[in-house]
mmCIF file of C-alpha atoms in Angstrom:
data_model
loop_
_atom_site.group_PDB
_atom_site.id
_atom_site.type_symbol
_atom_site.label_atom_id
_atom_site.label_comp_id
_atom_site.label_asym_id
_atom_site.label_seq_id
_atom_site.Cartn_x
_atom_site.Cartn_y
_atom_site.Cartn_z
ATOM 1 C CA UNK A 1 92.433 181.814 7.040
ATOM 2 C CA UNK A 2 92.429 182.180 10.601
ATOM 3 C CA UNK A 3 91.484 178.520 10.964
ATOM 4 C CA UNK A 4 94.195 177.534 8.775
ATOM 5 C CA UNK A 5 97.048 179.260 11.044
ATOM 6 C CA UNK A 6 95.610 177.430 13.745
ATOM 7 C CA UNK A 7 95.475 174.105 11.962
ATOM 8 C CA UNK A 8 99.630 174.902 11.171
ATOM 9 C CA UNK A 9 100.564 175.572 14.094
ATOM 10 C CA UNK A 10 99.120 173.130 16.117
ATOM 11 C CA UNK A 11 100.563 170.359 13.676
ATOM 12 C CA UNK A 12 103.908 171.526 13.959
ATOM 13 C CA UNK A 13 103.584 171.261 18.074
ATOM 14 C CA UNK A 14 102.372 167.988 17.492
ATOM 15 C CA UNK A 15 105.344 166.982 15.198
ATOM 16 C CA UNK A 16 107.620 168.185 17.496
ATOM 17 C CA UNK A 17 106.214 166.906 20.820
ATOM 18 C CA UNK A 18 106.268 163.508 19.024
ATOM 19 C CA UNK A 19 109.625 163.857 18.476
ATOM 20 C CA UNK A 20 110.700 164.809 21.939
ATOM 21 C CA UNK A 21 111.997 162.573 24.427
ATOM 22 C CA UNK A 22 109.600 163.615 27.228
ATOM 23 C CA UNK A 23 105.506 162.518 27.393
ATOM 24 C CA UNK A 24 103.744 165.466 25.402
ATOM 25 C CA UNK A 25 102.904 167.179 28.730
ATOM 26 C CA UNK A 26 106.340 167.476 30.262
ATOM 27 C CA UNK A 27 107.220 167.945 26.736
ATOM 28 C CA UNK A 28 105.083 171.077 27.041
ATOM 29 C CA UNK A 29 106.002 172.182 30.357
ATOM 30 C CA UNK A 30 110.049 171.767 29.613
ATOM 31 C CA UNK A 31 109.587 174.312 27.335
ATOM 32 C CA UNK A 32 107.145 177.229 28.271
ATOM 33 C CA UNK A 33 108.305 180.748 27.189
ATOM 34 C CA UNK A 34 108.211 183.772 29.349
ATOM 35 C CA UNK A 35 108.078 187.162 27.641
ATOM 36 C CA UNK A 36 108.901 190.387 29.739
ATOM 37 C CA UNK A 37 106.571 191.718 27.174
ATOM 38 C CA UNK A 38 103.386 190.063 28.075
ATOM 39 C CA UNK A 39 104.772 189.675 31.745
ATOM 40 C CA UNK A 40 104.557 193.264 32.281
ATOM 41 C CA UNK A 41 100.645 192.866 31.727
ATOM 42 C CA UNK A 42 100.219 190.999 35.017
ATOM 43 C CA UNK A 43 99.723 193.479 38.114
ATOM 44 C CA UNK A 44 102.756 192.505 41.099
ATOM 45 C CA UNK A 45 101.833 190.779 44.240
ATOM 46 C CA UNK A 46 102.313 192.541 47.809
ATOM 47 C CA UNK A 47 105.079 190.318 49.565
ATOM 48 C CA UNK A 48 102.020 189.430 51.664
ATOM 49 C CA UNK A 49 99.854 188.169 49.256
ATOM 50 C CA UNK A 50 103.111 186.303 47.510
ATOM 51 C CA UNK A 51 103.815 184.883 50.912
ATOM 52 C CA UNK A 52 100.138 183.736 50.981
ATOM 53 C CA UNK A 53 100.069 181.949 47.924
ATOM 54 C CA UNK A 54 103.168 180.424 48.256
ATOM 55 C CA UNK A 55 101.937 178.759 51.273
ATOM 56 C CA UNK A 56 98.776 177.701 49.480
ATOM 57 C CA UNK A 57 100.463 176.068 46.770
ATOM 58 C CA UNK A 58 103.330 174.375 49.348
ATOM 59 C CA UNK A 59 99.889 173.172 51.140
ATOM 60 C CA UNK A 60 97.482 172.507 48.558
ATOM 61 C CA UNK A 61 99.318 172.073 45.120
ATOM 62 C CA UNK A 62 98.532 173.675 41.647
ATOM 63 C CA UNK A 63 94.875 173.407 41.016
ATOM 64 C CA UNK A 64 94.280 175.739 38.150
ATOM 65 C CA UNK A 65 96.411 175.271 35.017
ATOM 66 C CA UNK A 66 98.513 177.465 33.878
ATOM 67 C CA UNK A 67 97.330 179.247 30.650
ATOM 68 C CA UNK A 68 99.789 179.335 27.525
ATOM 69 C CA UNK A 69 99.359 180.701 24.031
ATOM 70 C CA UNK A 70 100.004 177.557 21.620
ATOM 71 C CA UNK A 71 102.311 179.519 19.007
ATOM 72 C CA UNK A 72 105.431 179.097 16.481
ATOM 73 C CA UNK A 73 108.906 180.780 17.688
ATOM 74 C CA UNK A 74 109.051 182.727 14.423
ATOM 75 C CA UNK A 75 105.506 184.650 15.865
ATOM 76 C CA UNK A 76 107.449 185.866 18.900
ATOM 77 C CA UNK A 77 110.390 186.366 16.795
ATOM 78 C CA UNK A 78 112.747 183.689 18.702
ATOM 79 C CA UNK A 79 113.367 180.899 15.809
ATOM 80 C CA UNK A 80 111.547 179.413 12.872
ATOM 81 C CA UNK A 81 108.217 178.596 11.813
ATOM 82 C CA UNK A 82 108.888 175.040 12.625
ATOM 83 C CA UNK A 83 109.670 175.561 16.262
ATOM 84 C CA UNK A 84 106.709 174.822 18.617
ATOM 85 C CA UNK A 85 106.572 178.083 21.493
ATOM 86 C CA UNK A 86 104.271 177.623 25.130
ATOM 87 C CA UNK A 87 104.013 181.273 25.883
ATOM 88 C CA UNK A 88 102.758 181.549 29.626
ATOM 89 C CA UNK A 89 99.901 184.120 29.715
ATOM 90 C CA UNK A 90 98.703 183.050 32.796
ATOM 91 C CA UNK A 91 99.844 182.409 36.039
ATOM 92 C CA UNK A 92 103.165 183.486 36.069
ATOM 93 C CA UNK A 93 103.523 183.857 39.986
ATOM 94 C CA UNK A 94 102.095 180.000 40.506
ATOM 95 C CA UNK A 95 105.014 179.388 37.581
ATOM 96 C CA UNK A 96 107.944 180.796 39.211
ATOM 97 C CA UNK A 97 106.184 179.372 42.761
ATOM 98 C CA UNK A 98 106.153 175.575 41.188
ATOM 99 C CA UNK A 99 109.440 175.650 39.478
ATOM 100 C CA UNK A 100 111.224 176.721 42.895
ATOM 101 C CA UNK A 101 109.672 174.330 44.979
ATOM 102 C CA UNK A 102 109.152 171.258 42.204
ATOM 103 C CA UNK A 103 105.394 171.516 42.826
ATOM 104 C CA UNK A 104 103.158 169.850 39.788
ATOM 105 C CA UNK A 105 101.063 172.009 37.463
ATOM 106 C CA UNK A 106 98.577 171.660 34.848
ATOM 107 C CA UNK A 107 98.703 173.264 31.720
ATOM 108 C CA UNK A 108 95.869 174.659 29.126
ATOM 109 C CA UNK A 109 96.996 175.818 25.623
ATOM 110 C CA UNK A 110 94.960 178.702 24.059
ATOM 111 C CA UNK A 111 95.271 179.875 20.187
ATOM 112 C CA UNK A 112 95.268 183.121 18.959
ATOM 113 C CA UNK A 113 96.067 184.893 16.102
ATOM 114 C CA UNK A 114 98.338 187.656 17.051
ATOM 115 C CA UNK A 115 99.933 189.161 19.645
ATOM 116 C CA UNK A 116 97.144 192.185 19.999
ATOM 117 C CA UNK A 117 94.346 189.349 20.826
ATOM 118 C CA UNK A 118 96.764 187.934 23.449
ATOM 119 C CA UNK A 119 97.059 191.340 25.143
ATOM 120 C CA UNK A 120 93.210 192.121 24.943
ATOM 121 C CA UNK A 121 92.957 188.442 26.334
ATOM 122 C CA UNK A 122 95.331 188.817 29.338
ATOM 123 C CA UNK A 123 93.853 192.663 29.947
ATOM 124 C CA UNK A 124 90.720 190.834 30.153
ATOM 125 C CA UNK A 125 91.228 188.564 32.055
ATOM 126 C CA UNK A 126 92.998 190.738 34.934
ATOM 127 C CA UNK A 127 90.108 193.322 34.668
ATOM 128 C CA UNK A 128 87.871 190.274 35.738
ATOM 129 C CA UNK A 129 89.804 189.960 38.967
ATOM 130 C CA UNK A 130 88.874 191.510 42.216
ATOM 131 C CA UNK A 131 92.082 192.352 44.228
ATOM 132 C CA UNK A 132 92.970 194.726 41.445
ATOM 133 C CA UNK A 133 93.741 197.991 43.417
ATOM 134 C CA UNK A 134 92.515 201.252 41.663
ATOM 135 C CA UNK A 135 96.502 201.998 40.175
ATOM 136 C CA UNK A 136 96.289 198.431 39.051
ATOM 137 C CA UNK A 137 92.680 198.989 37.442
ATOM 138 C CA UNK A 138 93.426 202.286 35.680
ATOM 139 C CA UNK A 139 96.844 200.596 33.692
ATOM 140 C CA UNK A 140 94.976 197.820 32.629
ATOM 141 C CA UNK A 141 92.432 200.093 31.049
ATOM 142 C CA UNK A 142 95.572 202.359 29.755
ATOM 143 C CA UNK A 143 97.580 199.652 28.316
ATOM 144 C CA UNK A 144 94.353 198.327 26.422
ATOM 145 C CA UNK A 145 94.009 201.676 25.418
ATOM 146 C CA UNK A 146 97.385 202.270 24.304
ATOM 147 C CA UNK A 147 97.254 198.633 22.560
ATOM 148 C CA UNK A 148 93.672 199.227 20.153
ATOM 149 C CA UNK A 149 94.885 202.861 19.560
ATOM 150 C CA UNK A 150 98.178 202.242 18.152
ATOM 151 C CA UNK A 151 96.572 199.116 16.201
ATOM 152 C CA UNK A 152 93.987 202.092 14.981
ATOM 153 C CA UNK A 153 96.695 203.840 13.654
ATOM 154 C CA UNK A 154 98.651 201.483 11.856
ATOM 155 C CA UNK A 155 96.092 200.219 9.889
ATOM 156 C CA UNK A 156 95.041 203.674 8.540
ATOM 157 C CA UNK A 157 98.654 204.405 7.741
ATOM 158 C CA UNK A 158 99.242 201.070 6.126
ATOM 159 C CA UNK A 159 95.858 201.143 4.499
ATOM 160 C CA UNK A 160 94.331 204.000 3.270
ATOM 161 C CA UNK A 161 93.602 202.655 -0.218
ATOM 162 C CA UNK A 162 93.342 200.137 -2.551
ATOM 163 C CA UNK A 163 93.262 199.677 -6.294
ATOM 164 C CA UNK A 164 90.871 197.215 -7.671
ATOM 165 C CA UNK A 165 91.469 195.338 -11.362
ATOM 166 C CA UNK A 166 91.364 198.318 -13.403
ATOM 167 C CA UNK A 167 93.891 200.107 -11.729
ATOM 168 C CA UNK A 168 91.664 202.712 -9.700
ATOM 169 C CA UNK A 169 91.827 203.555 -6.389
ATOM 170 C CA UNK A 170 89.222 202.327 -3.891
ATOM 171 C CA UNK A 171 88.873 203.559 -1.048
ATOM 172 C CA UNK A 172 88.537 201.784 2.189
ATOM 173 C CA UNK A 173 85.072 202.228 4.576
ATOM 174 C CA UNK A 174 85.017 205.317 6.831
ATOM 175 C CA UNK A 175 86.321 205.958 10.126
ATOM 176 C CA UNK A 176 83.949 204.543 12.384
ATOM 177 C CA UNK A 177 82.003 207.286 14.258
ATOM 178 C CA UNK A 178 83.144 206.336 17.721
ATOM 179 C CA UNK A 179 86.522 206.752 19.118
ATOM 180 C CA UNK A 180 88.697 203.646 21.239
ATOM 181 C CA UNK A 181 88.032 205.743 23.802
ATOM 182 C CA UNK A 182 84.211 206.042 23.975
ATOM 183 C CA UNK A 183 84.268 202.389 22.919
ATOM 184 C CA UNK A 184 86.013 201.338 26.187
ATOM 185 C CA UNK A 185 84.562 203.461 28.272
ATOM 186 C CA UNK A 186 81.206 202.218 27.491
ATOM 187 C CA UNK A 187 82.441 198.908 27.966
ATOM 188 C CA UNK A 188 83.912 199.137 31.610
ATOM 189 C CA UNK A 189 81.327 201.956 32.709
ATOM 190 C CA UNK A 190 82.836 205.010 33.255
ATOM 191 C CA UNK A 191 83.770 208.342 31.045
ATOM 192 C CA UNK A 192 85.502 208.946 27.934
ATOM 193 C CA UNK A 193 88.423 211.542 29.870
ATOM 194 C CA UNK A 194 88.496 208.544 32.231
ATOM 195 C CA UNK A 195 90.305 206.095 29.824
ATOM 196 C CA UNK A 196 92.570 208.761 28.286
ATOM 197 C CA UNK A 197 93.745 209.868 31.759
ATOM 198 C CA UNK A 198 94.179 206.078 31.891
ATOM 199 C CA UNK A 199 96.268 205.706 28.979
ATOM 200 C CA UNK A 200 98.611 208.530 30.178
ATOM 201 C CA UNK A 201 98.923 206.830 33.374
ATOM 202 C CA UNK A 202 99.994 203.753 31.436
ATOM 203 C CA UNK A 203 102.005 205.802 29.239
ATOM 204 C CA UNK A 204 103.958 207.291 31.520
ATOM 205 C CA UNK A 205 104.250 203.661 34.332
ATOM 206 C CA UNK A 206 106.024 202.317 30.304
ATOM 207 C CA UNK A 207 108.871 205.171 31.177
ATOM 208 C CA UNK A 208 110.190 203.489 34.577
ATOM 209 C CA UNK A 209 112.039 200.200 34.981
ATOM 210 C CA UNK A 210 110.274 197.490 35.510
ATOM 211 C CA UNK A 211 110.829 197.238 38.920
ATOM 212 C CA UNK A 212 110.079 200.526 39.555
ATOM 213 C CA UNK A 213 106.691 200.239 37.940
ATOM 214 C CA UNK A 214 105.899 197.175 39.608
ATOM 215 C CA UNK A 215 106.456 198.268 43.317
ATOM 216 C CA UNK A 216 104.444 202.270 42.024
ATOM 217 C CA UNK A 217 101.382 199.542 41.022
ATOM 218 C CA UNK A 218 101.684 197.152 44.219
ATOM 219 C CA UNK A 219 101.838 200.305 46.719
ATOM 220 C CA UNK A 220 105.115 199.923 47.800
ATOM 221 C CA UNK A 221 106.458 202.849 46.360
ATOM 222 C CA UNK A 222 104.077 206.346 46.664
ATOM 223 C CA UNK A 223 103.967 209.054 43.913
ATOM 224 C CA UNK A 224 100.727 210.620 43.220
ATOM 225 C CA UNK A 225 98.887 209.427 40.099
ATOM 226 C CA UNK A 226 99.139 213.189 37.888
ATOM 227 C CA UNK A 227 102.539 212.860 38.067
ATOM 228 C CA UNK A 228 103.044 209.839 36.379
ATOM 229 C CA UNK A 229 100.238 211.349 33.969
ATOM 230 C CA UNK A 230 102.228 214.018 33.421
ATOM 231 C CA UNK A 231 105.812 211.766 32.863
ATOM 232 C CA UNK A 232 103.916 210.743 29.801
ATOM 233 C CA UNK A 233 104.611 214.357 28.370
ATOM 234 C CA UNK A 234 108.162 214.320 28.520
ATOM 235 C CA UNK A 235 110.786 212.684 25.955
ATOM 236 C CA UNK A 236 112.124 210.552 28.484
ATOM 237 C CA UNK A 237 113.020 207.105 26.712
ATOM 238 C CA UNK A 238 110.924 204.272 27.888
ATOM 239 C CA UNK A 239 112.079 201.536 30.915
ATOM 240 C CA UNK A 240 115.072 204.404 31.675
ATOM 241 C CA UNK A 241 113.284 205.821 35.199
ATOM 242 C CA UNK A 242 114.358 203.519 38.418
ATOM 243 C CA UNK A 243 114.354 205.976 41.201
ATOM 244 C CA UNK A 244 111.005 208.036 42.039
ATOM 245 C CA UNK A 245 113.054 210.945 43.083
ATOM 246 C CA UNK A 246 114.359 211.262 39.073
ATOM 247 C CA UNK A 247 110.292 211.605 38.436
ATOM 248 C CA UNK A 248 110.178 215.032 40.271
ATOM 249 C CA UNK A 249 113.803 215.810 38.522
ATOM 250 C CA UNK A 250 112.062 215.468 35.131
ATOM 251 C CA UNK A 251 108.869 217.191 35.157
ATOM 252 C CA UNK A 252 110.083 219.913 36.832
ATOM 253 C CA UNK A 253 112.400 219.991 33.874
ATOM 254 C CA UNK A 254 109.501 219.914 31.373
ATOM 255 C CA UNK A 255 107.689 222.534 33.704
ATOM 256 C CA UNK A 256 110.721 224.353 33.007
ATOM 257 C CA UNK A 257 110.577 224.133 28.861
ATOM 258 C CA UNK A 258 107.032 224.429 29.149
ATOM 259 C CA UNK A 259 107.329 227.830 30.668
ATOM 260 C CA UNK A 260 110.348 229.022 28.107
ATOM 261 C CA UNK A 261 107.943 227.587 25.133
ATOM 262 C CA UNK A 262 104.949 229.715 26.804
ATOM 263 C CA UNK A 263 107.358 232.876 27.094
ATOM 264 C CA UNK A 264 108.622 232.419 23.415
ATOM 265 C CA UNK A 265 105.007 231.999 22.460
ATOM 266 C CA UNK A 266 104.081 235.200 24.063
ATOM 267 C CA UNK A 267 107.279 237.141 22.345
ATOM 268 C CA UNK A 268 106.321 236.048 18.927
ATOM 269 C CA UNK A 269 102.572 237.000 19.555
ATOM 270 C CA UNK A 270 103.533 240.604 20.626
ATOM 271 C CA UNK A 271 105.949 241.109 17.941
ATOM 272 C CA UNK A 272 103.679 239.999 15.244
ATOM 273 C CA UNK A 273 101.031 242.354 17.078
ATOM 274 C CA UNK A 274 103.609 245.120 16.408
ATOM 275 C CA UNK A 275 103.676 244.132 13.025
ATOM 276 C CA UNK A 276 100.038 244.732 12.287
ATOM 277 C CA UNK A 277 99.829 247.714 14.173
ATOM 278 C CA UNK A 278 103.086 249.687 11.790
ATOM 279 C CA UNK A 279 101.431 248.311 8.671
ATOM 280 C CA UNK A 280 98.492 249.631 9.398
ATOM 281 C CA UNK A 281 100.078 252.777 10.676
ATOM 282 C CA UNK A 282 101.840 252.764 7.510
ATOM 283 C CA UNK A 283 98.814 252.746 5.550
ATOM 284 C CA UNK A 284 97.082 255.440 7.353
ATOM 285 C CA UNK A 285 100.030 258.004 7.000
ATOM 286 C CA UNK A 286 102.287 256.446 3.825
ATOM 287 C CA UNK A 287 105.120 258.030 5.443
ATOM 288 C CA UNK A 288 108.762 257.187 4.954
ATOM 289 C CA UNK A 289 109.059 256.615 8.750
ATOM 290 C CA UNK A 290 106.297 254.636 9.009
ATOM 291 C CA UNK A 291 107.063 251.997 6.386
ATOM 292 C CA UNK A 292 110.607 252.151 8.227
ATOM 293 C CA UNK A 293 109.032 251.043 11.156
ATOM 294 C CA UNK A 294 107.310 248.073 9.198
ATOM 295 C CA UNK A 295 110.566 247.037 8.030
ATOM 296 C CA UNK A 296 111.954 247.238 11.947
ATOM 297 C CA UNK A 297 109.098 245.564 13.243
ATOM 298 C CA UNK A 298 109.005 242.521 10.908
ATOM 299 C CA UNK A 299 113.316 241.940 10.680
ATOM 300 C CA UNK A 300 112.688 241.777 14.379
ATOM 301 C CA UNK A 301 109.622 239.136 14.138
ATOM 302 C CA UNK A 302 111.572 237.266 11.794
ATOM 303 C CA UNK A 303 114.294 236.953 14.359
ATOM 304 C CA UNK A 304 111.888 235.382 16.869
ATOM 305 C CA UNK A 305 110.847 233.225 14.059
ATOM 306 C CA UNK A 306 113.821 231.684 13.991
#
């Protein structure tokens, strides 16, 4: 089946290439697809090491190709299954670099069947890298994280069951015994707590701009590490954070409803402690004044209740 996708889509890039006006190539290259999406996956530069590279490429040209997913623009939901799509998943500084400057690149089309395999691909790939910084390390581990969990979870809540022929359920094989988590962390060496503190760290970088997150990854903006852990608690909507002083605004906010939510806690606990204690009274004495007292002591449990 898998094969078969590929097959499709591939023939309908080939259709349409022939039918363009440019060589397949610059066909290809006229019309490569950038998606903030995907983008997002690739850690920022330091203006230093942009700088750099932009001087390589001004001296030496575009050596490696660039690295695009070979897709249909009904997959990334921007047209119809007809459509031909270059999604860059690759080199997208060397992209922008060579478009401003007119510098020639190569190309290398890669097929996969979803967007989940691109993401694992691209995570990959960056992981493999070695002027990753230790921020830069830890949301790569936290987006994969994020990515295979939520996968996880809509396949059990999509598929919990099927019926066969005769109409009765049959149930799908177990849970497998070990977690995303111990999975990773056996795969990039280090401990299970390791790649959930990761994926709250990734979490919570998914609540700032993209700007924002970008210069917190590259260094150029400080905030320690727990407190972006932490963002990752709070109902902030997504991409809505651009300034690092709103961070400190918001958790102590949710330090705030934390603490009221502890207090309330505590209220109900010694109320409902009262309660016990005037039943049991009650049932040691059966007098009218103790059963009174049950009645006072649950009305005002109830009140906490709600």
């Amino acid at each position: 089946m898998a094969k078969n996708i590929k097959m499709s889509i591939a023939e309908k890039a080939r259709v349409a290439i022939t039918n363009s006006s440019f060589s397949p190539l610059e066909s290809i290259k006229q019309n490569i697809t950038v998606l903030e999406e995907l983008k997002s996956f690739i850690p920022p530069l330091l203006d230093s090491e942009l700088a750099q590279l932009k001087a390589n490429l001004l001296a030496n040209g575009c050596k490696d190709p660039l690295l695009l997913w070979e897709t249909t623009k009904d997959i990334i939901g921007l047209g119809s299954e007809f459509e031909p799509a270059y999604v860059l998943i690759d080199g997208h500084n060397r992209y922008g670099i060579c478009k401003e400057f007119g510098i020639t690149f190569n190309v290398q089309l890669l097929s996969f069947n979803s967007f989940k395999e691109v993401k694992e691909h691209m995570i990959d790939l960056q992981l493999g890298r070695r002027n990753l910084n230790a921020q830069q390390v830890s949301y790569l581990r936290g987006l994969r994280y994020n990515t295979e969990k939520n996968d996880v979870i809509g396949n059990l809540q999509g598929k919990k069951e099927e019926i066969d022929s005769n109409g009765q359920n049959v149930h799908l094989e177990k849970e497998p015994k070990i977690t995303t988590a111990e999975r990773l962390a056996k795969e990039y060496n280090v401990g299970e707590k390791t790649i959930r503190r990761d994926a709250a760290f990734a979490e919570g970088l998914e609540k700032l701009t993209p700007t924002l997150r970008n210069e917190v990854l590259s260094g150029k903006k400080k905030v320690d590490k727990n407190k972006i852990q932490l963002l990752a608690k709070s109902n902030e909507e997504n991409q809505s954070i651009d300034d690092i002083e709103k961070v400190d605004e918001i958790l102590q906010q949710v330090t705030k409803e934390k603490s009221t939510e502890n207090n309330q806690i505590d209220i109900a606990q010694e109320k409902y402690n009262k309660v016990l204690s005037t039943i049991n009274e009650a049932y040691q004495t059966r007098s009218i004044e103790a059963f009174e007292a049950v009645e006072i002591a649950l009305q005002e449990f109830k009140l906490i209740l709600n």
